[in-house]
């Protein structure tokens, strides 16, 4: 979708940098996705006005975080993409609290806090993506989730059209799901973390890195796990038991390392990936009677 020159000028006046014709395949870890205009929100305080402008002009939009848990449709996208520019370093520590910008890298945040002797997030070390995405999805791994550490979130709230601060207790963090609305935009978070000596945190980080390296296809293009684990079960194990590792539709392939990771082994299209996802879901339903829920977010029509 293309923004016309008049609206682009009005957006620029609100501190928005408009990048025309950006391929989402370059901004997502699956390296799949069509083309649209990208709007970089350089002035947070102007976001409510930007959103009012997009609404009044009838311009559909989606917010892109780190792009690491996302499957985007091919071709010319029927929406523009909003994005927060990264700020360096984007985080600071005060006592047991870490104040982090939503655009900051999750892994970088874990390491930064570790260097300040703040632990508790070791399990999240290899989870790709931004802090904003981690908040929205309640990112988790190896028994750790970000939710319990959240004390405050500053965000643009779709419901009120304003920038607000929510207390941790006002937000529901469930398994890979939160009470944030689809149109909410995370801006900053205050995390409270248990003090721990750097060396101890580092040892924990090393263990998690090793586990991840031994079971996940880290050097391939993927969006992490495709399906949520059903209660008490493992999507990866079920897909593996069906002998589907290495199964492919075009260049979309079930990883031969971890069966709940679907990789783009070359130039997979969104259509290839969707076909593979639907086929695997059907096979699991047929064999186990389990209806797998997507963990990855789909941006389709
Ligand atoms: N398994 C197989 N074959 C496979 C994959 C897994 O038999 O191909 C078995 C394993 O041997 C193990 C069980 O299934 O007994 C669980 O596997 P694993 O420990 O790899 O964890 P997972 O449940 O598949 C979850 C998260 C991951 C997270 C890991 C580590 C979900 C959907 N996945 O995977 O998160 O990294 O635990 O904590 O919750 C993600 O969210 O994108 C993600 C990758």
Tab-separated table of C-alpha atoms and ligand atoms in Angstrom:
chain	number	residue	atom	x	y	z
A	1	UNK	CA	0.000	0.000	0.000
A	2	UNK	CA	1.331	3.411	-0.923
A	3	UNK	CA	0.891	6.653	1.014
A	4	UNK	CA	0.178	9.639	-1.220
A	5	UNK	CA	2.446	12.699	-1.189
A	6	UNK	CA	0.023	14.940	0.716
A	7	UNK	CA	-0.431	12.449	3.575
A	8	UNK	CA	3.312	11.724	3.592
A	9	UNK	CA	3.921	15.452	4.205
A	10	UNK	CA	1.426	15.513	7.089
A	11	UNK	CA	3.064	12.416	8.584
A	12	UNK	CA	6.515	13.972	8.270
A	13	UNK	CA	5.279	16.973	10.242
A	14	UNK	CA	4.462	14.479	13.041
A	15	UNK	CA	8.027	13.146	13.072
A	16	UNK	CA	7.273	10.089	10.911
A	17	UNK	CA	9.871	8.920	8.415
A	18	UNK	CA	8.129	7.378	5.435
A	19	UNK	CA	10.085	4.652	3.628
A	20	UNK	CA	8.418	3.812	0.353
A	21	UNK	CA	8.104	0.269	-0.994
A	22	UNK	CA	9.862	-1.735	1.707
A	23	UNK	CA	9.957	-5.547	1.356
A	24	UNK	CA	8.879	-7.247	4.582
A	25	UNK	CA	10.988	-10.248	3.579
A	26	UNK	CA	13.937	-8.084	4.655
A	27	UNK	CA	12.401	-7.335	8.063
A	28	UNK	CA	11.211	-10.768	9.179
A	29	UNK	CA	13.231	-13.749	10.381
A	30	UNK	CA	11.394	-16.085	7.972
A	31	UNK	CA	12.430	-13.747	5.138
A	32	UNK	CA	8.932	-13.994	3.706
A	33	UNK	CA	6.592	-11.076	3.031
A	34	UNK	CA	5.487	-8.584	0.393
A	35	UNK	CA	6.028	-4.878	-0.070
A	36	UNK	CA	4.484	-1.773	1.460
A	37	UNK	CA	5.317	1.671	2.828
A	38	UNK	CA	7.031	1.629	6.207
A	39	UNK	CA	6.336	4.418	8.704
A	40	UNK	CA	9.060	4.953	11.292
A	41	UNK	CA	7.590	6.598	14.380
A	42	UNK	CA	10.444	8.859	15.437
A	43	UNK	CA	8.395	10.866	17.962
A	44	UNK	CA	6.543	8.675	20.449
A	45	UNK	CA	4.454	11.521	21.813
A	46	UNK	CA	3.030	12.119	18.327
A	47	UNK	CA	1.748	8.528	17.978
A	48	UNK	CA	-1.857	9.321	19.033
A	49	UNK	CA	-2.017	12.019	16.370
A	50	UNK	CA	-0.442	9.739	13.759
A	51	UNK	CA	-3.027	7.074	14.548
A	52	UNK	CA	-5.887	9.610	14.300
A	53	UNK	CA	-4.561	10.710	10.908
A	54	UNK	CA	-4.333	7.121	9.604
A	55	UNK	CA	-7.844	6.429	10.878
A	56	UNK	CA	-9.414	9.562	9.396
A	57	UNK	CA	-7.755	8.875	6.041
A	58	UNK	CA	-8.834	5.213	6.138
A	59	UNK	CA	-5.271	3.867	5.866
A	60	UNK	CA	-5.032	0.292	7.185
A	61	UNK	CA	-1.922	-0.335	9.263
A	62	UNK	CA	-0.112	-2.989	11.292
A	63	UNK	CA	2.646	-2.594	13.829
A	64	UNK	CA	5.908	-4.464	13.255
A	65	UNK	CA	8.228	-5.328	16.130
A	66	UNK	CA	11.303	-7.508	15.666
A	67	UNK	CA	9.620	-9.577	12.931
A	68	UNK	CA	10.732	-12.848	14.500
A	69	UNK	CA	7.320	-14.436	15.106
A	70	UNK	CA	5.517	-13.382	11.995
A	71	UNK	CA	4.342	-14.834	8.670
A	72	UNK	CA	3.482	-12.079	6.180
A	73	UNK	CA	1.522	-12.500	2.925
A	74	UNK	CA	3.226	-12.113	-0.456
A	75	UNK	CA	2.793	-9.313	-3.004
A	76	UNK	CA	1.686	-5.726	-2.462
A	77	UNK	CA	0.405	-5.574	1.127
A	78	UNK	CA	-3.013	-3.961	1.730
A	79	UNK	CA	-1.727	-2.094	4.800
A	80	UNK	CA	1.202	0.123	5.788
A	81	UNK	CA	3.621	-0.991	8.456
A	82	UNK	CA	4.446	1.070	11.539
A	83	UNK	CA	7.769	0.621	13.247
A	84	UNK	CA	9.665	2.173	16.160
A	85	UNK	CA	13.255	3.122	15.312
A	86	UNK	CA	15.851	1.523	17.552
A	87	UNK	CA	17.409	3.733	20.193
A	88	UNK	CA	20.880	3.039	21.610
A	89	UNK	CA	21.309	1.586	24.147
A	90	UNK	CA	17.585	1.875	24.884
A	91	UNK	CA	17.896	0.640	28.449
A	92	UNK	CA	19.072	1.668	31.906
A	93	UNK	CA	19.193	0.076	35.320
A	94	UNK	CA	18.217	1.668	38.646
A	95	UNK	CA	18.468	-0.584	41.702
A	96	UNK	CA	16.523	-3.780	40.899
A	97	UNK	CA	14.658	-2.150	38.047
A	98	UNK	CA	15.468	-2.083	34.340
A	99	UNK	CA	13.826	0.550	32.129
A	100	UNK	CA	13.811	-0.664	28.540
A	101	UNK	CA	12.558	0.773	25.239
A	102	UNK	CA	10.177	-1.502	23.312
A	103	UNK	CA	12.460	-1.477	20.266
A	104	UNK	CA	15.400	-2.907	22.254
A	105	UNK	CA	16.555	-6.436	21.520
A	106	UNK	CA	15.332	-9.024	24.058
A	107	UNK	CA	18.622	-10.938	24.203
A	108	UNK	CA	20.566	-7.666	24.499
A	109	UNK	CA	18.353	-6.704	27.439
A	110	UNK	CA	19.008	-10.013	29.223
A	111	UNK	CA	22.775	-9.482	28.811
A	112	UNK	CA	22.672	-5.817	29.814
A	113	UNK	CA	20.750	-6.653	33.005
A	114	UNK	CA	23.159	-9.541	33.738
A	115	UNK	CA	26.093	-7.104	33.578
A	116	UNK	CA	24.292	-5.097	36.260
A	117	UNK	CA	23.906	-8.254	38.385
A	118	UNK	CA	20.193	-8.581	37.653
A	119	UNK	CA	19.035	-12.091	36.725
A	120	UNK	CA	15.803	-14.056	36.360
A	121	UNK	CA	15.634	-13.838	32.573
A	122	UNK	CA	18.395	-16.318	31.671
A	123	UNK	CA	15.920	-18.611	29.882
A	124	UNK	CA	15.001	-15.840	27.460
A	125	UNK	CA	18.535	-15.363	26.174
A	126	UNK	CA	18.142	-17.014	22.761
A	127	UNK	CA	14.588	-15.858	22.075
A	128	UNK	CA	14.836	-13.588	19.041
A	129	UNK	CA	12.848	-10.357	18.820
A	130	UNK	CA	12.248	-7.031	20.493
A	131	UNK	CA	11.165	-6.248	24.042
A	132	UNK	CA	7.845	-4.962	22.637
A	133	UNK	CA	7.182	-8.276	20.905
A	134	UNK	CA	8.251	-10.196	24.005
A	135	UNK	CA	5.735	-8.212	26.084
A	136	UNK	CA	2.894	-8.647	23.625
A	137	UNK	CA	3.400	-12.430	23.324
A	138	UNK	CA	4.641	-13.001	26.872
A	139	UNK	CA	7.796	-14.572	25.439
A	140	UNK	CA	9.041	-17.603	27.313
A	141	UNK	CA	11.560	-20.413	27.261
A	142	UNK	CA	13.154	-22.871	29.683
A	143	UNK	CA	10.716	-22.123	32.469
A	144	UNK	CA	11.044	-18.328	32.251
A	145	UNK	CA	8.474	-15.856	30.966
A	146	UNK	CA	8.840	-12.100	30.768
A	147	UNK	CA	5.380	-11.398	32.274
A	148	UNK	CA	6.155	-11.959	35.968
A	149	UNK	CA	8.996	-9.412	35.792
A	150	UNK	CA	6.862	-6.624	34.327
A	151	UNK	CA	6.046	-3.779	36.723
A	152	UNK	CA	4.905	-1.066	34.300
A	153	UNK	CA	4.306	-0.754	30.576
A	154	UNK	CA	4.043	2.544	28.751
A	155	UNK	CA	2.021	2.051	25.593
A	156	UNK	CA	-0.245	3.614	22.995
A	157	UNK	CA	-3.651	2.149	23.791
A	158	UNK	CA	-6.045	1.459	20.968
A	159	UNK	CA	-9.027	1.637	23.342
A	160	UNK	CA	-8.415	5.246	24.409
A	161	UNK	CA	-6.236	6.524	21.571
A	162	UNK	CA	-3.751	7.850	24.135
A	163	UNK	CA	-0.365	6.995	25.595
A	164	UNK	CA	-0.853	5.431	29.023
A	165	UNK	CA	1.068	3.548	31.679
A	166	UNK	CA	-0.319	0.233	32.885
A	167	UNK	CA	0.823	-1.468	36.076
A	168	UNK	CA	1.993	-5.058	35.749
A	169	UNK	CA	-0.982	-6.237	37.801
A	170	UNK	CA	-3.386	-4.660	35.284
A	171	UNK	CA	-2.021	-6.852	32.479
A	172	UNK	CA	-2.809	-10.564	32.034
A	173	UNK	CA	0.143	-12.657	30.978
A	174	UNK	CA	-0.770	-16.188	29.890
A	175	UNK	CA	1.076	-18.818	27.855
A	176	UNK	CA	2.153	-16.891	24.694
A	177	UNK	CA	-0.847	-14.585	25.142
A	178	UNK	CA	-1.562	-11.300	26.930
A	179	UNK	CA	-4.478	-8.938	27.509
A	180	UNK	CA	-3.000	-6.255	25.216
A	181	UNK	CA	-5.316	-5.294	22.321
A	182	UNK	CA	-4.186	-5.949	18.725
A	183	UNK	CA	-3.789	-2.211	18.071
A	184	UNK	CA	-1.817	-1.417	21.244
A	185	UNK	CA	1.764	-0.259	20.668
A	186	UNK	CA	4.302	-1.063	23.371
A	187	UNK	CA	6.666	1.843	24.056
A	188	UNK	CA	8.634	1.158	27.260
A	189	UNK	CA	8.713	-1.276	30.133
A	190	UNK	CA	9.896	-1.278	33.708
A	191	UNK	CA	11.100	-4.730	34.732
A	192	UNK	CA	11.912	-5.761	38.280
A	193	UNK	CA	14.579	-8.445	38.476
A	194	UNK	CA	16.173	-10.444	41.262
A	195	UNK	CA	19.782	-9.471	42.079
A	196	UNK	CA	22.280	-12.210	41.160
A	197	UNK	CA	26.053	-12.146	40.594
A	198	UNK	CA	26.985	-11.771	36.907
A	199	UNK	CA	28.981	-15.031	36.916
A	200	UNK	CA	25.980	-17.032	38.130
A	201	UNK	CA	23.703	-15.487	35.527
A	202	UNK	CA	26.292	-16.213	32.844
A	203	UNK	CA	26.409	-19.876	33.857
A	204	UNK	CA	22.605	-20.071	33.504
A	205	UNK	CA	22.767	-18.326	30.127
A	206	UNK	CA	25.368	-20.821	28.886
A	207	UNK	CA	23.183	-23.788	29.867
A	208	UNK	CA	20.176	-22.345	27.986
A	209	UNK	CA	22.279	-21.503	24.927
A	210	UNK	CA	23.606	-25.052	24.843
A	211	UNK	CA	20.104	-26.598	25.151
A	212	UNK	CA	18.838	-24.365	22.383
A	213	UNK	CA	21.790	-25.062	20.087
A	214	UNK	CA	21.321	-28.795	20.501
A	215	UNK	CA	17.585	-28.854	19.718
A	216	UNK	CA	16.671	-25.886	17.487
A	217	UNK	CA	17.661	-24.862	13.925
A	218	UNK	CA	19.283	-21.580	14.939
A	219	UNK	CA	21.132	-20.833	11.723
A	220	UNK	CA	18.092	-21.215	9.470
A	221	UNK	CA	15.329	-18.794	8.527
A	222	UNK	CA	12.400	-19.522	10.863
A	223	UNK	CA	9.864	-17.871	13.134
A	224	UNK	CA	10.548	-20.193	16.061
A	225	UNK	CA	7.757	-22.591	16.959
A	226	UNK	CA	4.826	-22.493	14.542
A	227	UNK	CA	2.212	-23.963	16.909
A	228	UNK	CA	1.523	-23.510	20.602
A	229	UNK	CA	1.925	-26.627	22.673
A	230	UNK	CA	-1.472	-28.099	23.539
A	231	UNK	CA	-2.143	-28.458	27.281
A	232	UNK	CA	0.065	-31.219	28.615
A	233	UNK	CA	1.471	-32.073	25.163
A	234	UNK	CA	4.198	-31.142	22.713
A	235	UNK	CA	3.434	-30.024	19.156
A	236	UNK	CA	7.039	-30.771	18.142
A	237	UNK	CA	6.899	-34.343	19.414
A	238	UNK	CA	3.575	-35.072	17.665
A	239	UNK	CA	4.806	-33.726	14.309
A	240	UNK	CA	8.039	-35.672	14.752
A	241	UNK	CA	6.144	-38.878	15.542
A	242	UNK	CA	4.279	-38.500	12.250
A	243	UNK	CA	7.637	-38.607	10.474
A	244	UNK	CA	7.204	-35.138	9.069
A	245	UNK	CA	10.698	-33.764	9.717
A	246	UNK	CA	12.084	-32.610	6.377
A	247	UNK	CA	8.586	-32.601	4.799
A	248	UNK	CA	8.255	-29.651	2.421
A	249	UNK	CA	5.981	-27.558	0.239
A	250	UNK	CA	8.262	-25.732	-2.172
A	251	UNK	CA	11.008	-24.184	-0.046
A	252	UNK	CA	8.906	-24.252	3.138
A	253	UNK	CA	10.123	-27.178	5.204
A	254	UNK	CA	9.535	-28.813	8.585
A	255	UNK	CA	12.941	-28.506	10.246
A	256	UNK	CA	14.838	-31.766	10.473
A	257	UNK	CA	16.124	-30.589	13.843
A	258	UNK	CA	12.937	-29.523	15.663
A	259	UNK	CA	9.599	-30.493	14.137
A	260	UNK	CA	7.706	-27.429	15.448
A	261	UNK	CA	10.106	-25.107	13.590
A	262	UNK	CA	9.201	-24.591	9.932
A	263	UNK	CA	12.080	-23.130	7.966
A	264	UNK	CA	12.404	-21.191	4.743
A	265	UNK	CA	15.076	-23.303	3.085
A	266	UNK	CA	15.472	-20.946	0.103
A	267	UNK	CA	12.855	-18.682	-1.402
A	268	UNK	CA	9.662	-19.962	0.201
A	269	UNK	CA	6.515	-17.927	-0.427
A	270	UNK	CA	3.894	-17.247	2.215
A	271	UNK	CA	1.574	-19.511	0.244
A	272	UNK	CA	4.065	-22.417	0.478
A	273	UNK	CA	4.397	-21.885	4.223
A	274	UNK	CA	0.622	-21.652	4.735
A	275	UNK	CA	0.081	-24.874	2.766
A	276	UNK	CA	2.692	-26.636	4.881
A	277	UNK	CA	1.185	-25.323	8.133
A	278	UNK	CA	-2.343	-26.361	7.150
A	279	UNK	CA	-1.214	-29.763	5.948
A	280	UNK	CA	0.682	-30.483	9.184
A	281	UNK	CA	-2.246	-29.240	11.274
A	282	UNK	CA	-4.569	-31.629	9.401
A	283	UNK	CA	-2.182	-34.550	9.841
A	284	UNK	CA	-1.936	-33.899	13.595
A	285	UNK	CA	-5.708	-33.565	13.881
A	286	UNK	CA	-6.199	-36.834	12.018
A	287	UNK	CA	-3.652	-38.792	14.019
A	288	UNK	CA	-4.027	-37.334	17.515
A	289	UNK	CA	-7.408	-35.549	17.451
A	290	UNK	CA	-5.647	-32.367	18.554
A	291	UNK	CA	-6.356	-29.011	16.907
A	292	UNK	CA	-3.058	-27.120	17.052
A	293	UNK	CA	-3.267	-23.368	17.614
A	294	UNK	CA	-0.874	-21.034	15.819
A	295	UNK	CA	1.928	-19.558	17.866
A	296	UNK	CA	3.200	-17.498	14.947
A	297	UNK	CA	1.202	-14.386	14.034
A	298	UNK	CA	-0.212	-14.323	10.479
A	299	UNK	CA	-0.542	-11.108	8.502
A	300	UNK	CA	-2.940	-12.016	5.735
A	301	UNK	CA	-5.714	-10.065	4.066
B	1	LIG	N1	10.531	-33.211	20.643
B	1	LIG	C1	10.596	-34.248	19.743
B	1	LIG	N2	10.865	-33.950	18.440
B	1	LIG	C2	11.046	-32.666	18.008
B	1	LIG	C3	10.972	-31.608	18.926
B	1	LIG	C4	10.702	-31.913	20.263
B	1	LIG	O1	10.422	-35.397	20.103
B	1	LIG	O2	11.264	-32.482	16.806
B	1	LIG	C5	10.292	-33.524	22.061
B	1	LIG	C6	11.526	-33.238	22.909
B	1	LIG	O3	12.410	-34.316	22.901
B	1	LIG	C7	10.915	-32.953	24.259
B	1	LIG	C8	9.561	-32.334	23.928
B	1	LIG	O4	9.281	-32.692	22.571
B	1	LIG	O5	10.702	-34.134	24.951
B	1	LIG	C9	9.577	-30.818	24.074
B	1	LIG	O6	10.540	-30.260	23.202
B	1	LIG	P1	11.412	-28.961	23.560
B	1	LIG	O7	12.062	-29.135	24.883
B	1	LIG	O8	12.252	-28.659	22.373
B	1	LIG	O9	10.372	-27.822	23.786
B	1	LIG	P2	9.105	-27.398	22.993
B	1	LIG	O10	7.916	-27.647	23.877
B	1	LIG	O11	9.053	-27.983	21.629
B	1	LIG	C10	9.047	-24.986	23.940
B	1	LIG	C11	8.720	-23.652	23.345
B	1	LIG	C12	9.952	-23.057	22.691
B	1	LIG	C13	11.062	-22.945	23.719
B	1	LIG	C14	11.349	-24.328	24.291
B	1	LIG	C15	12.354	-24.284	25.403
B	1	LIG	C16	6.399	-23.583	22.589
B	1	LIG	C17	5.478	-23.731	21.431
B	1	LIG	N3	7.688	-23.816	22.332
B	1	LIG	O12	9.343	-25.836	22.838
B	1	LIG	O13	9.595	-21.760	22.242
B	1	LIG	O14	12.229	-22.397	23.130
B	1	LIG	O15	10.138	-24.898	24.835
B	1	LIG	O16	11.770	-23.783	26.571
B	1	LIG	O17	5.977	-23.231	23.677
B	1	LIG	C18	8.781	-20.384	20.464
B	1	LIG	O18	7.996	-19.910	21.270
B	1	LIG	O19	8.819	-20.001	19.272
B	1	LIG	C19	9.693	-21.434	20.909
B	1	LIG	C20	10.560	-21.998	20.097
